Coordinates of C-alpha atoms in Angstrom, one line a residue:
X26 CA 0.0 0.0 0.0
X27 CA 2.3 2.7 -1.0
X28 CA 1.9 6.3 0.1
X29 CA 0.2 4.9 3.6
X30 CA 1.6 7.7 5.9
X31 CA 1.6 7.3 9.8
X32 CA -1.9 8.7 11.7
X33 CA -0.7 12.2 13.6
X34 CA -0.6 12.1 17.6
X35 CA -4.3 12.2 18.7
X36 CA -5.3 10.3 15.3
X37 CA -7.1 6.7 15.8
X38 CA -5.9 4.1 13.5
X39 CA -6.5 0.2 13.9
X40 CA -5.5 -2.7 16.1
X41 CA -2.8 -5.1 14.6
X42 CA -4.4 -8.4 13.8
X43 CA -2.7 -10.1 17.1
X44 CA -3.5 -6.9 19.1
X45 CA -6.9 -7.8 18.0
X46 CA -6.3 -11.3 19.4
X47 CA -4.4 -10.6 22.5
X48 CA -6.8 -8.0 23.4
X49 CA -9.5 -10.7 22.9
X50 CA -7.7 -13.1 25.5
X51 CA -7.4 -10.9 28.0
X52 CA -11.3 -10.0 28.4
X53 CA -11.9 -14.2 28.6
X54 CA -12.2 -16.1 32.0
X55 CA -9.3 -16.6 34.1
X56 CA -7.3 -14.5 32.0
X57 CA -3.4 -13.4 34.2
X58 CA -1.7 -10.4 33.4
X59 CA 2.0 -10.3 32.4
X60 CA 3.9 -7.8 31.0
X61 CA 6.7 -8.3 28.4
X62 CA 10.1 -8.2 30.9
X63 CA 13.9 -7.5 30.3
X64 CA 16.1 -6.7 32.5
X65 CA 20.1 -6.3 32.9
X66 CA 22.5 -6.5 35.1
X67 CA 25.4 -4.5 34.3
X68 CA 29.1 -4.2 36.1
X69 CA 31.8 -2.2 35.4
X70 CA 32.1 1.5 34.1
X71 CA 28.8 3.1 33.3
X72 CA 27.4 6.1 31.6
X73 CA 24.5 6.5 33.8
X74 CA 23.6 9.3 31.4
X75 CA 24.6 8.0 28.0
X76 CA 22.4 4.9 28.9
X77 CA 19.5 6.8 30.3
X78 CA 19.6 9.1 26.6
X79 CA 19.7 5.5 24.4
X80 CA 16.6 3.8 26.4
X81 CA 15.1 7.5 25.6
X82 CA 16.0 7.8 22.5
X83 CA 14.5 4.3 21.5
X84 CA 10.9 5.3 23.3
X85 CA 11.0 9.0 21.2
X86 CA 11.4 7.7 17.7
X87 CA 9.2 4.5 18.3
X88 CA 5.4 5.0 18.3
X89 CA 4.2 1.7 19.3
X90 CA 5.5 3.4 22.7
X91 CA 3.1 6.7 22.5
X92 CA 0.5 4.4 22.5
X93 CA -3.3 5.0 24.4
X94 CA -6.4 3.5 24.9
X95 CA -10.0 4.1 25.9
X96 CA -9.4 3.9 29.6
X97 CA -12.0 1.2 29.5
X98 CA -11.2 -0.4 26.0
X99 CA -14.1 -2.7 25.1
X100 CA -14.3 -5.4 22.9
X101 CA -13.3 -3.4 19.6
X102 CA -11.2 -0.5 21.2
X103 CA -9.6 2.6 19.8
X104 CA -6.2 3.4 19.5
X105 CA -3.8 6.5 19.1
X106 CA -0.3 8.0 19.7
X107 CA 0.9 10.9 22.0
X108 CA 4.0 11.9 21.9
X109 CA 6.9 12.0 24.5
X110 CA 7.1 15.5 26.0
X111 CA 10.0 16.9 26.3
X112 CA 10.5 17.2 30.3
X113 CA 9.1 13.6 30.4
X114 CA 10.7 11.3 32.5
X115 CA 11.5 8.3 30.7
X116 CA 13.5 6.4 32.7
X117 CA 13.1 6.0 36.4
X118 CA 17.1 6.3 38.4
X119 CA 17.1 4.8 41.8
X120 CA 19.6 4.6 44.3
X121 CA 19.8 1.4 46.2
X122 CA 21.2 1.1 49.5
X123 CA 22.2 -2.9 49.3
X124 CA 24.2 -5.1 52.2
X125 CA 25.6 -6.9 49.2
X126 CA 25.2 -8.0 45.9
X127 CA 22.5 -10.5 46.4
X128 CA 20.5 -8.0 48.3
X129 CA 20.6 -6.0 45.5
X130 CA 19.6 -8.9 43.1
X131 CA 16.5 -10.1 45.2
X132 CA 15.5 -5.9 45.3
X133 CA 15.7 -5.8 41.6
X134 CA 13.4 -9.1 41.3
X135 CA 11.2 -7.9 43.3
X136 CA 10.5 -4.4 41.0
X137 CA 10.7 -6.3 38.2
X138 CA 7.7 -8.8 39.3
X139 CA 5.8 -5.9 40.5
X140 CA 5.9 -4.1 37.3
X141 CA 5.4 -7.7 35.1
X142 CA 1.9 -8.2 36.9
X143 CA 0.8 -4.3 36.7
X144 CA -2.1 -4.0 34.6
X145 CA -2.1 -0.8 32.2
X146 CA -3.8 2.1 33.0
X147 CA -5.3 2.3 29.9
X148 CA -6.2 6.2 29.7
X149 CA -4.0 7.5 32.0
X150 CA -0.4 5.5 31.8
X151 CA 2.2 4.7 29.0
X152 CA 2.7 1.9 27.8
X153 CA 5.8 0.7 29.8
X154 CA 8.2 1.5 32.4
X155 CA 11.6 1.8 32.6
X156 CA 13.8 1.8 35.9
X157 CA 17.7 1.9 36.2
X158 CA 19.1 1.2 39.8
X159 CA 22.4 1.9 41.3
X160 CA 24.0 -0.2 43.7
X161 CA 27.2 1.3 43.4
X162 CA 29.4 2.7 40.6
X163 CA 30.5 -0.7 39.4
X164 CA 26.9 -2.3 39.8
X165 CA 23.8 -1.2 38.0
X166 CA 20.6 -2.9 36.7
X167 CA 18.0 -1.8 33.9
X168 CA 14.8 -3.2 34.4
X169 CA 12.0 -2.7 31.6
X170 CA 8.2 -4.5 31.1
X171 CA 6.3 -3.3 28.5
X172 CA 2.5 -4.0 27.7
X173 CA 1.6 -6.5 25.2
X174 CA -0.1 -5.0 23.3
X175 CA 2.8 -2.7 22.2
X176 CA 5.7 -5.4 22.1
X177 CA 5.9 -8.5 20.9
X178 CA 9.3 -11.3 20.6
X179 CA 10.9 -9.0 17.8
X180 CA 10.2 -5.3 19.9
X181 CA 12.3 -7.5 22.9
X182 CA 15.2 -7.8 20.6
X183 CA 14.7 -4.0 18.9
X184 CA 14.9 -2.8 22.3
X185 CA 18.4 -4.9 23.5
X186 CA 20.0 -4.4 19.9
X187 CA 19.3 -1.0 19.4
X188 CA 19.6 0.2 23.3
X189 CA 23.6 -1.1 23.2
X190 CA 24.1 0.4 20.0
X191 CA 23.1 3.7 20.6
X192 CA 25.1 3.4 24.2
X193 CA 28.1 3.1 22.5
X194 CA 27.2 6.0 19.6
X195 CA 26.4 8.2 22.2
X196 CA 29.7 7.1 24.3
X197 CA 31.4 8.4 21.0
X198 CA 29.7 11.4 20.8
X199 CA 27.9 10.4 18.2
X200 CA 23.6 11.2 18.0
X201 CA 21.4 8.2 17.7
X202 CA 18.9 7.9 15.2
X203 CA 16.1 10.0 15.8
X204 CA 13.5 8.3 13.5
X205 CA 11.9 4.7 13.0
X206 CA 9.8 2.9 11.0
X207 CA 6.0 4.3 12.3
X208 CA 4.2 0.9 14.1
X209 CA 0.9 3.3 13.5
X210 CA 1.5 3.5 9.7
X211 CA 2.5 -0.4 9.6
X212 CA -1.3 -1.1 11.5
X213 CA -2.7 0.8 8.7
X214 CA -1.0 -1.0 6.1
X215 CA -1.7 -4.1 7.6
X216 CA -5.6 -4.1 7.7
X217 CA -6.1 -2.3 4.5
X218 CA -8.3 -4.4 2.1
X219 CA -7.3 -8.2 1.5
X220 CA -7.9 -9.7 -2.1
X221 CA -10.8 -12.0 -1.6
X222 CA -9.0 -14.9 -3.0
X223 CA -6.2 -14.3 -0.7
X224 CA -9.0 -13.8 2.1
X225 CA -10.5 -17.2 1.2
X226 CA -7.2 -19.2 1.3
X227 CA -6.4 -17.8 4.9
X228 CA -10.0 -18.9 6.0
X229 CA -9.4 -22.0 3.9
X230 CA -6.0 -23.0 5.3
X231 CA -7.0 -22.3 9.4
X232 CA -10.3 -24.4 8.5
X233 CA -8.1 -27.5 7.6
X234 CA -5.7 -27.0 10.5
X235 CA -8.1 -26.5 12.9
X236 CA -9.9 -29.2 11.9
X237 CA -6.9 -31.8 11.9
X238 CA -6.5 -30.8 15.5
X239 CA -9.8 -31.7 16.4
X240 CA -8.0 -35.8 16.1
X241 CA -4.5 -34.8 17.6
X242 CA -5.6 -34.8 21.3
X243 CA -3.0 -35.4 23.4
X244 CA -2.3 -39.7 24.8
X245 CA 1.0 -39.4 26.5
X246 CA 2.7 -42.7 26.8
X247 CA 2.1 -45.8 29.0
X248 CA 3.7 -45.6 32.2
X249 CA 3.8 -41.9 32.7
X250 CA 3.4 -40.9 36.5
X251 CA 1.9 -37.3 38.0
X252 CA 4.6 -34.8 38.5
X253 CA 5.5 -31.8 39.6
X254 CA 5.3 -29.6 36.8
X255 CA 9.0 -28.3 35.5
X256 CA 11.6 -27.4 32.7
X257 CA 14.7 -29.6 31.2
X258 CA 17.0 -27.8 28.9
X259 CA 20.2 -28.0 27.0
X260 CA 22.5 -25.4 25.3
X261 CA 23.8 -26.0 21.9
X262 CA 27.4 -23.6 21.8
X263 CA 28.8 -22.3 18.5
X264 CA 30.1 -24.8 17.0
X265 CA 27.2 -26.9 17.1
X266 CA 24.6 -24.3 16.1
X267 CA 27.3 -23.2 13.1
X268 CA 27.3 -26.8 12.0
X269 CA 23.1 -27.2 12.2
X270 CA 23.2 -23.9 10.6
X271 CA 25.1 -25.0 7.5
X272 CA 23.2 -28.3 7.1
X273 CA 19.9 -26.7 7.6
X274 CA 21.0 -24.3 5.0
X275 CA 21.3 -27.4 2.8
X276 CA 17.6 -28.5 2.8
X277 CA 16.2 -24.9 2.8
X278 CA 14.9 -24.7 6.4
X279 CA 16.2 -22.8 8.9
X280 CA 18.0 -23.9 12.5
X281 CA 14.7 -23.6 14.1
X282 CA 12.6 -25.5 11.5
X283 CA 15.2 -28.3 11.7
X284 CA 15.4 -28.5 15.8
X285 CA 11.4 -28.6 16.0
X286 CA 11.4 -31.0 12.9
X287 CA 13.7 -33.2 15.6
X288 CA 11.2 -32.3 18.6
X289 CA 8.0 -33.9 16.4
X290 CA 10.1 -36.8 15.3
X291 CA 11.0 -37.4 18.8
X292 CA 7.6 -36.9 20.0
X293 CA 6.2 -39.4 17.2
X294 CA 8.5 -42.1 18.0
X295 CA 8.0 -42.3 21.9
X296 CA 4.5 -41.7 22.1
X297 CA 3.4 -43.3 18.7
X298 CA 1.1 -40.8 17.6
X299 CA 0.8 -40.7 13.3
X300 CA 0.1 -37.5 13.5
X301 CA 1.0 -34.5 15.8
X302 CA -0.7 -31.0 16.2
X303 CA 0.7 -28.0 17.9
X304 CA 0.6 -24.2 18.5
X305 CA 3.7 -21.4 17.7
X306 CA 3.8 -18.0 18.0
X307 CA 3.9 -16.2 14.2
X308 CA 5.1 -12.7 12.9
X309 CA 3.2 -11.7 10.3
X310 CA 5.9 -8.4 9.8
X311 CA 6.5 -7.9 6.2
X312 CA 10.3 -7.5 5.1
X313 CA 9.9 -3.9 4.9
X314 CA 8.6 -3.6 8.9
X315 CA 11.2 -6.0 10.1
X316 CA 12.5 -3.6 12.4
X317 CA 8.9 -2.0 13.6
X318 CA 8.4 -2.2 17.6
X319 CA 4.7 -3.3 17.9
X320 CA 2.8 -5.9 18.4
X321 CA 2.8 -8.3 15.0
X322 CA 2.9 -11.8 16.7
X323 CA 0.3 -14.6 17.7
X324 CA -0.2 -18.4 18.2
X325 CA -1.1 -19.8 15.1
X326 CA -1.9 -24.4 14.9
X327 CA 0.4 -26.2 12.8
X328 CA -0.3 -29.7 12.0
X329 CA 2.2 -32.6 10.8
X330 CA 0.0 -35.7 9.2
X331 CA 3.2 -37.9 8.8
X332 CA 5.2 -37.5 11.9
X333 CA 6.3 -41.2 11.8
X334 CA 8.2 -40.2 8.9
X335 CA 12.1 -40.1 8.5
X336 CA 13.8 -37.1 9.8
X337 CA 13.9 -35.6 6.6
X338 CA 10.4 -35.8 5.7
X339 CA 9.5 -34.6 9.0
X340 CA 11.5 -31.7 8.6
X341 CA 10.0 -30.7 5.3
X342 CA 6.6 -30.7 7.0
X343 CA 7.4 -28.5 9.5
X344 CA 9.2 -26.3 7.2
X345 CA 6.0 -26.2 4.9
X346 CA 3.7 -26.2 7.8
X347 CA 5.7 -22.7 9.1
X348 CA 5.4 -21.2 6.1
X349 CA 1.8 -22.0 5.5
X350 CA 0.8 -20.3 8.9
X351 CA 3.4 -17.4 8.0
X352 CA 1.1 -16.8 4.9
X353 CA -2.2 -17.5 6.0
X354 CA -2.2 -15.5 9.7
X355 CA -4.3 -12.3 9.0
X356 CA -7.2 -13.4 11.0
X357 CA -9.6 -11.4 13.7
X358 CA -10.1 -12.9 16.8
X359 CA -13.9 -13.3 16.0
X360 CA -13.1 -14.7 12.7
X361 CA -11.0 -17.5 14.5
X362 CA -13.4 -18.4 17.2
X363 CA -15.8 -19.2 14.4
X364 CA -13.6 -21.4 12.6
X365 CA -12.9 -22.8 15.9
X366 CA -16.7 -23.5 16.8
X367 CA -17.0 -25.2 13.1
X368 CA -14.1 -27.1 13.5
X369 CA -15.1 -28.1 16.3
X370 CA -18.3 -29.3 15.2
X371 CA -17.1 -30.4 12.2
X372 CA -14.5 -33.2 14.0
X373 CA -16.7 -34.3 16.7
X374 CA -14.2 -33.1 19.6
X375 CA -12.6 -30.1 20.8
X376 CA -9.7 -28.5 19.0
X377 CA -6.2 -29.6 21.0
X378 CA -4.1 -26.9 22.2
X379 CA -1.8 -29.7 24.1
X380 CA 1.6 -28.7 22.6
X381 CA 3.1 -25.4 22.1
X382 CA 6.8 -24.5 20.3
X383 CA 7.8 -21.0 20.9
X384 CA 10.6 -20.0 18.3
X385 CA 12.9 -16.8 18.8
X386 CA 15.9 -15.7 16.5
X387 CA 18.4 -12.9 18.2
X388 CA 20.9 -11.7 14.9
X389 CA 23.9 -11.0 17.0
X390 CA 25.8 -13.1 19.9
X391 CA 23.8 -14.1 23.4
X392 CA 26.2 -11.9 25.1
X393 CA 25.3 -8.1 24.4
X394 CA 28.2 -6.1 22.4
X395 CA 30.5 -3.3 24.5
X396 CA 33.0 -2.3 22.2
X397 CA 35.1 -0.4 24.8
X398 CA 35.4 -3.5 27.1
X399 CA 34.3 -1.4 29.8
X400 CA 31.1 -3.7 31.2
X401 CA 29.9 -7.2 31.6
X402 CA 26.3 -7.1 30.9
X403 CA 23.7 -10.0 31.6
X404 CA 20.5 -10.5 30.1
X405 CA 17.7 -12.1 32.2
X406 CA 19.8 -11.5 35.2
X407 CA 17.0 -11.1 37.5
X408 CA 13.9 -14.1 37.9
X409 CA 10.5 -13.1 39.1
X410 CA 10.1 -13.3 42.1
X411 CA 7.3 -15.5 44.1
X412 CA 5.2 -15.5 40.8
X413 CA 4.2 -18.5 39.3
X414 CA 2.7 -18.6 36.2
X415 CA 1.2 -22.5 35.1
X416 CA 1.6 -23.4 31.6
X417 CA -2.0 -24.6 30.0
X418 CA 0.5 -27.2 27.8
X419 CA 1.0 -30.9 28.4
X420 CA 4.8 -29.5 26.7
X421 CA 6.2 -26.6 25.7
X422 CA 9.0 -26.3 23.6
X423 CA 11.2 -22.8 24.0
X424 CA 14.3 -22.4 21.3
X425 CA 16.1 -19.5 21.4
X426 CA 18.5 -19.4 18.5
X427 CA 21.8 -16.8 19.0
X428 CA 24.5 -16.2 16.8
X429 CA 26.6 -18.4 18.7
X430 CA 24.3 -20.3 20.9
X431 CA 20.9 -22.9 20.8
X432 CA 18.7 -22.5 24.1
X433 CA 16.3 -25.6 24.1
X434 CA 13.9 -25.3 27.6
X435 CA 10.9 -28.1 27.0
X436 CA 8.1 -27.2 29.4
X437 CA 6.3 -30.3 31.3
X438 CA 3.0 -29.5 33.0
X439 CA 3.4 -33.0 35.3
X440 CA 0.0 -34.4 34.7
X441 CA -0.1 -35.2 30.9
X442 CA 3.7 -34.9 30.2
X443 CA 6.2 -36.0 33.1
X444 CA 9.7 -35.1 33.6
X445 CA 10.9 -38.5 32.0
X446 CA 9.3 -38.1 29.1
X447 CA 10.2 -34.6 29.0
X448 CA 14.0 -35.3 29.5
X449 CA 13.4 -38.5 27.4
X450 CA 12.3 -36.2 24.4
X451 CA 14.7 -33.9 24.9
X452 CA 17.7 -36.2 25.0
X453 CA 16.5 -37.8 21.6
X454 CA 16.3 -34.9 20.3
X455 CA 19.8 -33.8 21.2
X456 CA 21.0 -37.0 20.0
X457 CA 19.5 -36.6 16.6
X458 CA 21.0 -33.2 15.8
X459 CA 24.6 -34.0 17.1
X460 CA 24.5 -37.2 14.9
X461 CA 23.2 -34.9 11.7
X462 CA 26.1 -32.5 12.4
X463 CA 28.8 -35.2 13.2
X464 CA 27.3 -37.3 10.2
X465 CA 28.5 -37.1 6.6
X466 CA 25.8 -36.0 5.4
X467 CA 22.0 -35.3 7.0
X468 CA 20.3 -38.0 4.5
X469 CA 22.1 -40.6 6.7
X470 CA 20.3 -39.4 9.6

């Protein structure tokens, strides 16, 4: 939609798809707030003041972050931007009077779990809040949450990328950008007028899924026993992922597609289930707003008919399956509950939601960039604290792929999924990509 030029401040323009969606969630039943979190710890020489001027700087030129709402949004709300005054505080500075370092930590959890389960004020609050505390002049800590409905997986790396950069520009007396690509202007361009045929694949293509999930209920294995509910992980480092990346570059999939096309294979083989159905989070950015902070993201099913298949096939499947969903996610949340009711009706059982894969992709290194050498700096340094938050999956598979690092975290909810088959899964899965990597070639897998 060429010419589409960004709504002024004050000016209402539409909801996102996915805000439509997540907005929708959070009126239903038994609905928990959570706000998006990052936080850092950071040692060594600051800039207090260069820092403080990057985190503004990012808010300023990104309107997703002037964002308001009715201050009782209903069902179909109104949105609009207002700008950043000038003498507006941004970002919060406290000094912290801690015994020691772990005092300071278990304070800094403690604001952060605050702010993660603080509703937005709607009509009266932005959209986020910023806090940077000082324990000393060696040991800081930047603690941001931002509202949901303005950031997404993508925003969360925009906002670590771009933050660092801009540190180290200002550090050199350089200016940071002062401009971005206008979230209000990509809403606009978003819901502007789909060609019917287009329309009528998207319905076509959720139709089909939703319906194949209707018969992908989740059986876990014989012989499972009740749990607590809990997390086994593994981290793939550089080499690995460099390797997985090359091979996966091979059959035109990506390191993601490739490690859940290992997870469904996995999951096929020790449960014995033909086919399996499952949920991912998917950004429906175009190229051109790859680098908008918004909200662009939401679960979307995916289904794989032949997951008995060898590892190859499988990993097609997924690989289409993304891509299908990536092409077909423009839906209201109205528009999906139908398809979900017809489905529904349709298959003679309710649509599973058992399984859920949440993929994330960071360009750079897991370690964030300080040219001058000046400061270690640790993401996710700081864990909630006494909040719980129970996963509605019998598993949940997290991969967070890095530059030069694979996170794998598979979620168990103790009931339907237990820890040995979560660790069980997870060590096949493991196995399979070190022998792909190690192997001479990934058709002997």
């Amino acid at each position: 939609m060429p010419g589409v030029t960004a709504p002024g401040a004050g000016v209402p323009f539409p909801l996102t798809y996915e805000q439509d969606r997540f907005h929708t969630k959070t009126r239903a039943d038994g609905w928990s707030h959570k706000n998006v979190q990052l936080a850092f710890e950071i040692l060594g020489d600051l800039d207090t003041d260069a820092l403080a001027d990057a985190v503004r700087a990012f808010v300023v030129r990104h309107d997703a972050l002037h964002l308001q709402l009715d201050p009782a949004p209903g069902p179909y709300p109104r949105q609009w931007t207002r700008r950043i005054d000038a003498d507006e505080e941004v970002v919060q500075r406290l000094n912290v009077k801690a015994a020691s370092p772990e005092q300071f930590s278990r304070y800094a959890s403690a604001l952060l779990s605050r702010d993660c389960v603080t509703p937005w004020s709607y009509g009266a609050q932005r959209p986020f809040k910023i806090r940077l505390l000082r324990r000393d002049e060696q040991h800081h800590a930047l603690l941001a949450t931002f509202q949901n409905l303005v950031f997404d997986g993508r925003a969360h790396h925009l906002f670590g990328h771009e933050v660092w950069r801009d540190y180290e520009a200002l550090r050199r007396g350089q200016s940071p950008p002062g401009t971005a690509r206008s979230f209000a202007e990509a809403a606009v361009r978003q819901r502007a007028a789909t060609p019917a045929r287009q329309r009528e694949r998207t319905l076509a293509s959720w139709r089909e899924r939703l319906t194949l999930l209707t018969r992908t209920a989740w059986t876990g294995p014989a012989g499972a026993c009740r749990t607590e509910p809990g997390t086994v992980g593994a981290e793939l480092p550089a080499a690995t992922v460099a390797a997985l990346r090359d091979l996966s570059a091979e059959f035109r999939c990506t390191v993601l597609q490739s490690t859940v096309g290992h997870f469904v294979a996995a999951l096929a083989a020790r449960t014995g289930r033909a086919e399996v159905g499952l949920w991912t989070s998917m950004d429906s950015r175009t190229s051109q707003d790859a680098d908008v902070v918004g909200m662009f993201a939401a679960s979307c099913p995916l289904v794989v008919r032949d997951a008995g298949a060898d590892t190859p096939s499988v990993r097609a499947q997924v690989r289409e399956q993304l891509l299908n969903a990536l092409r077909h996610q423009r839906l209201t949340a109205d528009e999906i509950a139908d398809l979900t009711r017809a489905a529904e009706e349709t298959g003679g059982a309710p649509v599973s939601r058992d399984i859920y894969v949440n993929l994330r992709r960071y360009e750079g290194n897991s370690s964030v960039p300080d040219d001058g050498g000046r400061l270690r700096i640790t993401a996710d340094a700081y864990p909630l604290h006494r909040i719980t938050f129970h996963d509605s999956f019998a598993l949940h598979l997290r991969c967070t792929e890095f530059r030069d690092r694979l996170d794998i975290d598979l979620l168990y909810d103790g009931h339907r999924a237990d820890r040995r088959l979560a660790r069980t899964l997870l060590d096949d899965m493991l196995t399979a990509i070190h022998s792909a990597v190690d192997g001479p070639h990934a058709g002997a897998e």
